[in-house]
PDB file of C-alpha atoms and ligand atoms in Angstrom:
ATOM      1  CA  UNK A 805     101.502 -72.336  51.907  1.00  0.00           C
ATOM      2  CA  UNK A 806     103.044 -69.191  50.515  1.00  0.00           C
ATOM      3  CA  UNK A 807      99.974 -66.842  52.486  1.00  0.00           C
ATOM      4  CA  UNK A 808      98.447 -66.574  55.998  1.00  0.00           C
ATOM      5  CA  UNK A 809      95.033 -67.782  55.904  1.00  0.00           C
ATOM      6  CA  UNK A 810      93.841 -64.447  56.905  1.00  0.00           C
ATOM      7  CA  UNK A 811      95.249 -62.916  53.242  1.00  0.00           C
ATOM      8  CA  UNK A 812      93.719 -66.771  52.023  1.00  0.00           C
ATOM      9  CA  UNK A 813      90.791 -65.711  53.079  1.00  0.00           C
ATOM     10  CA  UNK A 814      90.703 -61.746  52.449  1.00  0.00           C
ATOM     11  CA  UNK A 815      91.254 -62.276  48.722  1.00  0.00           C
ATOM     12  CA  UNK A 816      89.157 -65.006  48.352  1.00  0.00           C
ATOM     13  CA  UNK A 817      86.339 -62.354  49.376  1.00  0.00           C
ATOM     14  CA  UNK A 818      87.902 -60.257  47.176  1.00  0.00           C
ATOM     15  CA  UNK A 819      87.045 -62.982  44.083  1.00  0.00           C
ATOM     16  CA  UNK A 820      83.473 -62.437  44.895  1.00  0.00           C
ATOM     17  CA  UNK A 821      83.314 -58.784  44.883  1.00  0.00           C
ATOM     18  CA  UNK A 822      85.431 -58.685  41.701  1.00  0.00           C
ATOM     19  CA  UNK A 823      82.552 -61.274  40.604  1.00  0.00           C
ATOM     20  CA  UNK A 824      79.671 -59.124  42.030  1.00  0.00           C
ATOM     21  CA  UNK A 825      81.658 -56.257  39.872  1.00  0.00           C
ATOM     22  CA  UNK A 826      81.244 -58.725  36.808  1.00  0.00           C
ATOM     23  CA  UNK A 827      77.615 -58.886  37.017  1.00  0.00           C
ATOM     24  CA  UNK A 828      77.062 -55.482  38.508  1.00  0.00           C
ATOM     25  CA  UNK A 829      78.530 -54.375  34.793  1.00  0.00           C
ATOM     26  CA  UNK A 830      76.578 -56.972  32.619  1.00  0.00           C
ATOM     27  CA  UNK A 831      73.269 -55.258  34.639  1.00  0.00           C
ATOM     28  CA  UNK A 832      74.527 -51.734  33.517  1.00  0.00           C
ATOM     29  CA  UNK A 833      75.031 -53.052  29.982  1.00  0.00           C
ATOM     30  CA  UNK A 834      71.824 -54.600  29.830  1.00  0.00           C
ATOM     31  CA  UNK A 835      70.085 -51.648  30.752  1.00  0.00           C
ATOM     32  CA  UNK A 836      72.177 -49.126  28.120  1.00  0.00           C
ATOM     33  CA  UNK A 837      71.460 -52.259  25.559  1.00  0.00           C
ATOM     34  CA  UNK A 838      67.574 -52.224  26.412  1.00  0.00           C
ATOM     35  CA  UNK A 839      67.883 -48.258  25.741  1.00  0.00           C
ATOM     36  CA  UNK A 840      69.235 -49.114  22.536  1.00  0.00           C
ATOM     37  CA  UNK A 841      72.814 -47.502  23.188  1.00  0.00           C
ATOM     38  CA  UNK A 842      74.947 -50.315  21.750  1.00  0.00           C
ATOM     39  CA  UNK A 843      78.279 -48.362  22.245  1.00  0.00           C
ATOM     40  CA  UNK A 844      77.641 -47.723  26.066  1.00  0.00           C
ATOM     41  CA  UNK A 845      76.510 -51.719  26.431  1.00  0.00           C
ATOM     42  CA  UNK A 846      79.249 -52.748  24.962  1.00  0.00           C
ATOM     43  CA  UNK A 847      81.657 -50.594  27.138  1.00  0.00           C
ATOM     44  CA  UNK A 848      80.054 -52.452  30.186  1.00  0.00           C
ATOM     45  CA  UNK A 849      79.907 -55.783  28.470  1.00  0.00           C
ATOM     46  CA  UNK A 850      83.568 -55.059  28.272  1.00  0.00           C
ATOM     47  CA  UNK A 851      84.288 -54.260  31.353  1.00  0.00           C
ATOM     48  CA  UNK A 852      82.353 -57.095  32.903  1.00  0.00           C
ATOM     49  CA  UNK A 853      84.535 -59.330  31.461  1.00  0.00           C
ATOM     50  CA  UNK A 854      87.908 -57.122  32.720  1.00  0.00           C
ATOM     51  CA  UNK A 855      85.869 -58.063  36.109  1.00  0.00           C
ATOM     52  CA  UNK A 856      85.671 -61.358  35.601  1.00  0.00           C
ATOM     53  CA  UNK A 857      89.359 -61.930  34.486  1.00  0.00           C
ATOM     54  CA  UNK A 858      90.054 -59.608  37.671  1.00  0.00           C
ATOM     55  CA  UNK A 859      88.129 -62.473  39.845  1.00  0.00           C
ATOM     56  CA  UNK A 860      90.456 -65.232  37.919  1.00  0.00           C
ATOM     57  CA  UNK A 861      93.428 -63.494  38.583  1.00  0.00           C
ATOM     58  CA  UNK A 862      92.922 -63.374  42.285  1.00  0.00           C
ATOM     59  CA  UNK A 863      91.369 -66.847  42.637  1.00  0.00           C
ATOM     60  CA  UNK A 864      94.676 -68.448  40.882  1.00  0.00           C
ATOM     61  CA  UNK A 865      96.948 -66.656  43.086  1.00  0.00           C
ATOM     62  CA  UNK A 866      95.468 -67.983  46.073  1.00  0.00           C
ATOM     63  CA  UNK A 867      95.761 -71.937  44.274  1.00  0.00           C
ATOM     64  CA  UNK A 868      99.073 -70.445  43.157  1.00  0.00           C
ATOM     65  CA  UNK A 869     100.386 -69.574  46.625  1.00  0.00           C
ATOM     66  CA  UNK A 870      98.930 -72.865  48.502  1.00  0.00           C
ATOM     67  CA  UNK A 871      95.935 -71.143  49.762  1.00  0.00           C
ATOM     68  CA  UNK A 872      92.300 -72.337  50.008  1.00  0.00           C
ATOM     69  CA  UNK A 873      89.982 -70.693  47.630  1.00  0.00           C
ATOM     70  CA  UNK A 874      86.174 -69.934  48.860  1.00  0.00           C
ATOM     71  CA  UNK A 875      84.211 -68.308  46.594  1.00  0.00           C
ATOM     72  CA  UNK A 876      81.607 -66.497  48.448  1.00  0.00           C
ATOM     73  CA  UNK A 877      77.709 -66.281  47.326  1.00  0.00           C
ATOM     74  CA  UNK A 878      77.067 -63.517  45.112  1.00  0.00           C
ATOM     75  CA  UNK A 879      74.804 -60.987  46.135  1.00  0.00           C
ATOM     76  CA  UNK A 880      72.184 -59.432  43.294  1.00  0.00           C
ATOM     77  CA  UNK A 881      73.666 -56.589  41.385  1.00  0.00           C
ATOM     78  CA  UNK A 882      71.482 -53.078  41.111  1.00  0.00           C
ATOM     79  CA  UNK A 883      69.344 -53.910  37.745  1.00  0.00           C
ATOM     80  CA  UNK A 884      66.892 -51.231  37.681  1.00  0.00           C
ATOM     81  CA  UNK A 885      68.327 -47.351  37.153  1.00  0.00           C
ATOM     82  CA  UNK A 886      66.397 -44.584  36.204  1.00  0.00           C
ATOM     83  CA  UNK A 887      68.889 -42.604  33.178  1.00  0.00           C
ATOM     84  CA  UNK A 888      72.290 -43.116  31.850  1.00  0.00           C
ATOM     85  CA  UNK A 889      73.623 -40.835  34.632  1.00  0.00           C
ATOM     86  CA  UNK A 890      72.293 -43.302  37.678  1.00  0.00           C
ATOM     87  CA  UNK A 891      74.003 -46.619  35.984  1.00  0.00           C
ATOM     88  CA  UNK A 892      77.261 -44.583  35.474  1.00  0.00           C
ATOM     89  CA  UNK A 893      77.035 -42.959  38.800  1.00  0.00           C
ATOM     90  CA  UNK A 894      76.552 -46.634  39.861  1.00  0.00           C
ATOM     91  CA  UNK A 895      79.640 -47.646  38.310  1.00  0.00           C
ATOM     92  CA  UNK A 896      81.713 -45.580  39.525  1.00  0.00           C
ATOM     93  CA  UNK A 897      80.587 -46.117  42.880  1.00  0.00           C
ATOM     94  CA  UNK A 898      81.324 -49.441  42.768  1.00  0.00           C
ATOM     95  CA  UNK A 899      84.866 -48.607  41.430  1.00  0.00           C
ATOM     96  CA  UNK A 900      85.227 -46.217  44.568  1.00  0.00           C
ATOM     97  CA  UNK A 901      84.213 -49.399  46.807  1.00  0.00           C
ATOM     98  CA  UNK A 902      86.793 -52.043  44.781  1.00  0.00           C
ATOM     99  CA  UNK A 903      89.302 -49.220  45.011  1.00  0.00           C
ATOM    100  CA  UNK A 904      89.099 -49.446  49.164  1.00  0.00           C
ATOM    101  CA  UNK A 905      89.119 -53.173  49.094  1.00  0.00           C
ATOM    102  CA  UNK A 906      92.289 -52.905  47.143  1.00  0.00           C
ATOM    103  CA  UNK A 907      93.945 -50.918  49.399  1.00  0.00           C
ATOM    104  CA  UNK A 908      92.296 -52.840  52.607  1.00  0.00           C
ATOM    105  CA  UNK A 909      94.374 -56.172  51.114  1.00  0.00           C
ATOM    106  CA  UNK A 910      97.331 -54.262  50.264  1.00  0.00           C
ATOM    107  CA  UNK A 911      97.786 -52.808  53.751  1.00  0.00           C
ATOM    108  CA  UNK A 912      97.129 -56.418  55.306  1.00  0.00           C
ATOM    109  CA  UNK A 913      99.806 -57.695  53.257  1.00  0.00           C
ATOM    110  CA  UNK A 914     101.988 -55.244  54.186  1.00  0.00           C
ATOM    111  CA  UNK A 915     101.215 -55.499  57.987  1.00  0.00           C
ATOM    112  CA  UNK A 916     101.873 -59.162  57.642  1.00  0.00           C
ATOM    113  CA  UNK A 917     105.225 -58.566  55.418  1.00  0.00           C
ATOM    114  CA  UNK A 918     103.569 -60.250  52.790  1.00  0.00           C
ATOM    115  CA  UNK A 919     105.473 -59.548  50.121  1.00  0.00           C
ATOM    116  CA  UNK A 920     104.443 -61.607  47.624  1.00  0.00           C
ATOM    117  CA  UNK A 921     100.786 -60.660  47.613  1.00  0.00           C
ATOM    118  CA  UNK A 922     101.665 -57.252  47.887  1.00  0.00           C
ATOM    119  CA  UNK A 923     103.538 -57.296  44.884  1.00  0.00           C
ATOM    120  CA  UNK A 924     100.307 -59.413  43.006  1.00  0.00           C
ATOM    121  CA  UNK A 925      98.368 -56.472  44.622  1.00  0.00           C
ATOM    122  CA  UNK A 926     100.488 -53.852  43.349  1.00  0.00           C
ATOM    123  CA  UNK A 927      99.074 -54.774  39.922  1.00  0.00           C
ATOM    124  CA  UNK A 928      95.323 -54.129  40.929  1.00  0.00           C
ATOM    125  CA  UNK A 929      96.219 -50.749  43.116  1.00  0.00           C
ATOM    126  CA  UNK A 930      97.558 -49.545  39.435  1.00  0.00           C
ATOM    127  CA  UNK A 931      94.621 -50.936  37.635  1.00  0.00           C
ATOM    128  CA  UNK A 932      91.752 -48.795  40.018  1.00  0.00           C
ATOM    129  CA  UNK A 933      93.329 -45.400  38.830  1.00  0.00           C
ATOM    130  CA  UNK A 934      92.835 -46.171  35.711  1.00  0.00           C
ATOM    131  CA  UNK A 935      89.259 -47.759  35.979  1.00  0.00           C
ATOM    132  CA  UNK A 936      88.375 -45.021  38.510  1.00  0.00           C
ATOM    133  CA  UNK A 937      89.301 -41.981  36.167  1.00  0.00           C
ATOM    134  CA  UNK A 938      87.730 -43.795  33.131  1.00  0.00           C
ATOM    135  CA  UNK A 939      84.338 -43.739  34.718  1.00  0.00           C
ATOM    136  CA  UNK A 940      84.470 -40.608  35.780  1.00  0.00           C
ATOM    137  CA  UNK A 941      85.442 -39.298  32.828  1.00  0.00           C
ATOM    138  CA  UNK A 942      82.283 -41.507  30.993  1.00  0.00           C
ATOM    139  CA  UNK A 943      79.822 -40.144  33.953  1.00  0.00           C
ATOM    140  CA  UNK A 944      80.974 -36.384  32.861  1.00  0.00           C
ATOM    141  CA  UNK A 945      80.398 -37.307  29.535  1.00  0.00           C
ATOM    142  CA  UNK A 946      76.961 -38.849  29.707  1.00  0.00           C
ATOM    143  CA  UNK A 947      75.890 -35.655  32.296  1.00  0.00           C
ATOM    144  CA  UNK A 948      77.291 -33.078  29.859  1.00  0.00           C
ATOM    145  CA  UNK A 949      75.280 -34.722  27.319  1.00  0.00           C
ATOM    146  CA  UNK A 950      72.101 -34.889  29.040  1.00  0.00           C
ATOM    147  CA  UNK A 951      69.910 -38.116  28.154  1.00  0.00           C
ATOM    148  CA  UNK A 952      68.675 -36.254  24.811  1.00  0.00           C
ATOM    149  CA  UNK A 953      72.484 -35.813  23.540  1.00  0.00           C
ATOM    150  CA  UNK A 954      73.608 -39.658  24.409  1.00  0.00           C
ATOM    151  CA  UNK A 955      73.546 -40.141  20.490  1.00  0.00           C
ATOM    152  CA  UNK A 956      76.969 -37.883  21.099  1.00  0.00           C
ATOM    153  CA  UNK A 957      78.267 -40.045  23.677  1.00  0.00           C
ATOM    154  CA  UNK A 958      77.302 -43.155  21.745  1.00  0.00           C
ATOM    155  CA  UNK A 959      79.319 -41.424  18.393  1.00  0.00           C
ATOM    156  CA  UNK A 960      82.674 -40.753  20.893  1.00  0.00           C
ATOM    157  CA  UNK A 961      82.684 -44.126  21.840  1.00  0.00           C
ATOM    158  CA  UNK A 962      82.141 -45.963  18.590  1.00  0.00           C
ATOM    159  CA  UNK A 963      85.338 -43.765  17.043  1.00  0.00           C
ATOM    160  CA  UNK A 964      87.575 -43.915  20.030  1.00  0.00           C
ATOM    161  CA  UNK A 965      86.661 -47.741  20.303  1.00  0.00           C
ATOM    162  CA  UNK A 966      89.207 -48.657  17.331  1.00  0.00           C
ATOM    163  CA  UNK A 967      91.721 -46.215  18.714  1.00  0.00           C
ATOM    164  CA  UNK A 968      91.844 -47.545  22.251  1.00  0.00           C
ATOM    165  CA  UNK A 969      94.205 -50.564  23.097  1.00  0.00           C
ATOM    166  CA  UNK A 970      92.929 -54.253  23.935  1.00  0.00           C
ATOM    167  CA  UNK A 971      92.279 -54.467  27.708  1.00  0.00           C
ATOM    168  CA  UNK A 972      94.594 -56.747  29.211  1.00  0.00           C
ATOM    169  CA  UNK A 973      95.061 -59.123  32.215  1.00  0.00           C
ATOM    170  CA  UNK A 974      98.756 -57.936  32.927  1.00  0.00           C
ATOM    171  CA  UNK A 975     101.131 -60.125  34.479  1.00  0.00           C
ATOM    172  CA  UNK A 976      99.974 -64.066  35.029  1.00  0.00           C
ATOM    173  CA  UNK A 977      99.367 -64.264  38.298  1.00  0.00           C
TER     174      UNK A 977
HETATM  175 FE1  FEO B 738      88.252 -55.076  39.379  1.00  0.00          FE
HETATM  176 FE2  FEO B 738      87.021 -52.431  38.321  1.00  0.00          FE
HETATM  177  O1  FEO B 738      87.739 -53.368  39.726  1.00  0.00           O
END
């Protein structure tokens, strides 16, 4: 076993709130899809499944390293928000909280000289700054707008859609 059964542990916690991510983003894209903003669903439909292949990632590290994989219960993602602004704001919230976790396992790993899972970690420290600034920069977007001017939002999405590259899952883990 490559890992202490501490980090074992840690990231297989981590799996399930990468998961809880994952659904937290289908809820938000349900809700814009109910509103009948198809661009904004399908940025969180997207995203969901960046989530998801962020819970894979982690979970086959831990087989990968010798570890033993418990994927917590999932609590119930937030369903219900009251404008555009709210699911964003809840979003990005949840990025903030992922963002912490990130750093929680990376600072284990390097207080057990882990080096290994450091280095997997490394991958997902990068990965927050970019998730982080893109919802901020979606929440300014959807609050300069105002919920009468998401037709705007919905337009800058649907023509920076084909410009943007294919998310990816980085390095195998
Ligand atoms: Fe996997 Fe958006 O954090």
């Amino acid at each position: 076993m490559l890992i202490s059964k501490t980090m074992s542990s840690a990231l297989s916690t981590q799996v399930g709130n990468e998961f809880l991510a994952s659904l937290q983003y289908v809820a938000i894209a349900a809700y814009f899809d109910g509103e009948s903003l198809p661009e904004l669903a399908a940025r969180f439909y997207t995203q969901a499944d960046e989530e998801r292949m962020h819970a894979m990632k982690l979970l086959k590290y831990v087989v990968g390293a010798g570890g033993s994989p418990e994927i917590p219960s999932i609590p119930a993602p937030q369903s219900r928000f009251g404008s555009a602004v709210d699911a964003v704001q809840c979003a990005l919230d949840h990025e903030l909280r992922v963002t912490a976790q990130i750093n929680e396992l990376a600072s284990l790993a390097k207080r057990e000289s882990d080096h290994l899972s450091d280095g997997m970690l490394q991958w997902f420290v990068t990965e927050q700054l970019e998730e982080v600034s893109g919802m901020e920069t979606l929440l300014k977007m959807v609050k300069r707008a105002g919920e009468s001017g998401l037709l705007m939002v919905e337009d800058f999405l649907a023509r920076t859609k084909a410009a943007a590259p294919a998310p990816t899952g980085g390095p195998a883990a």
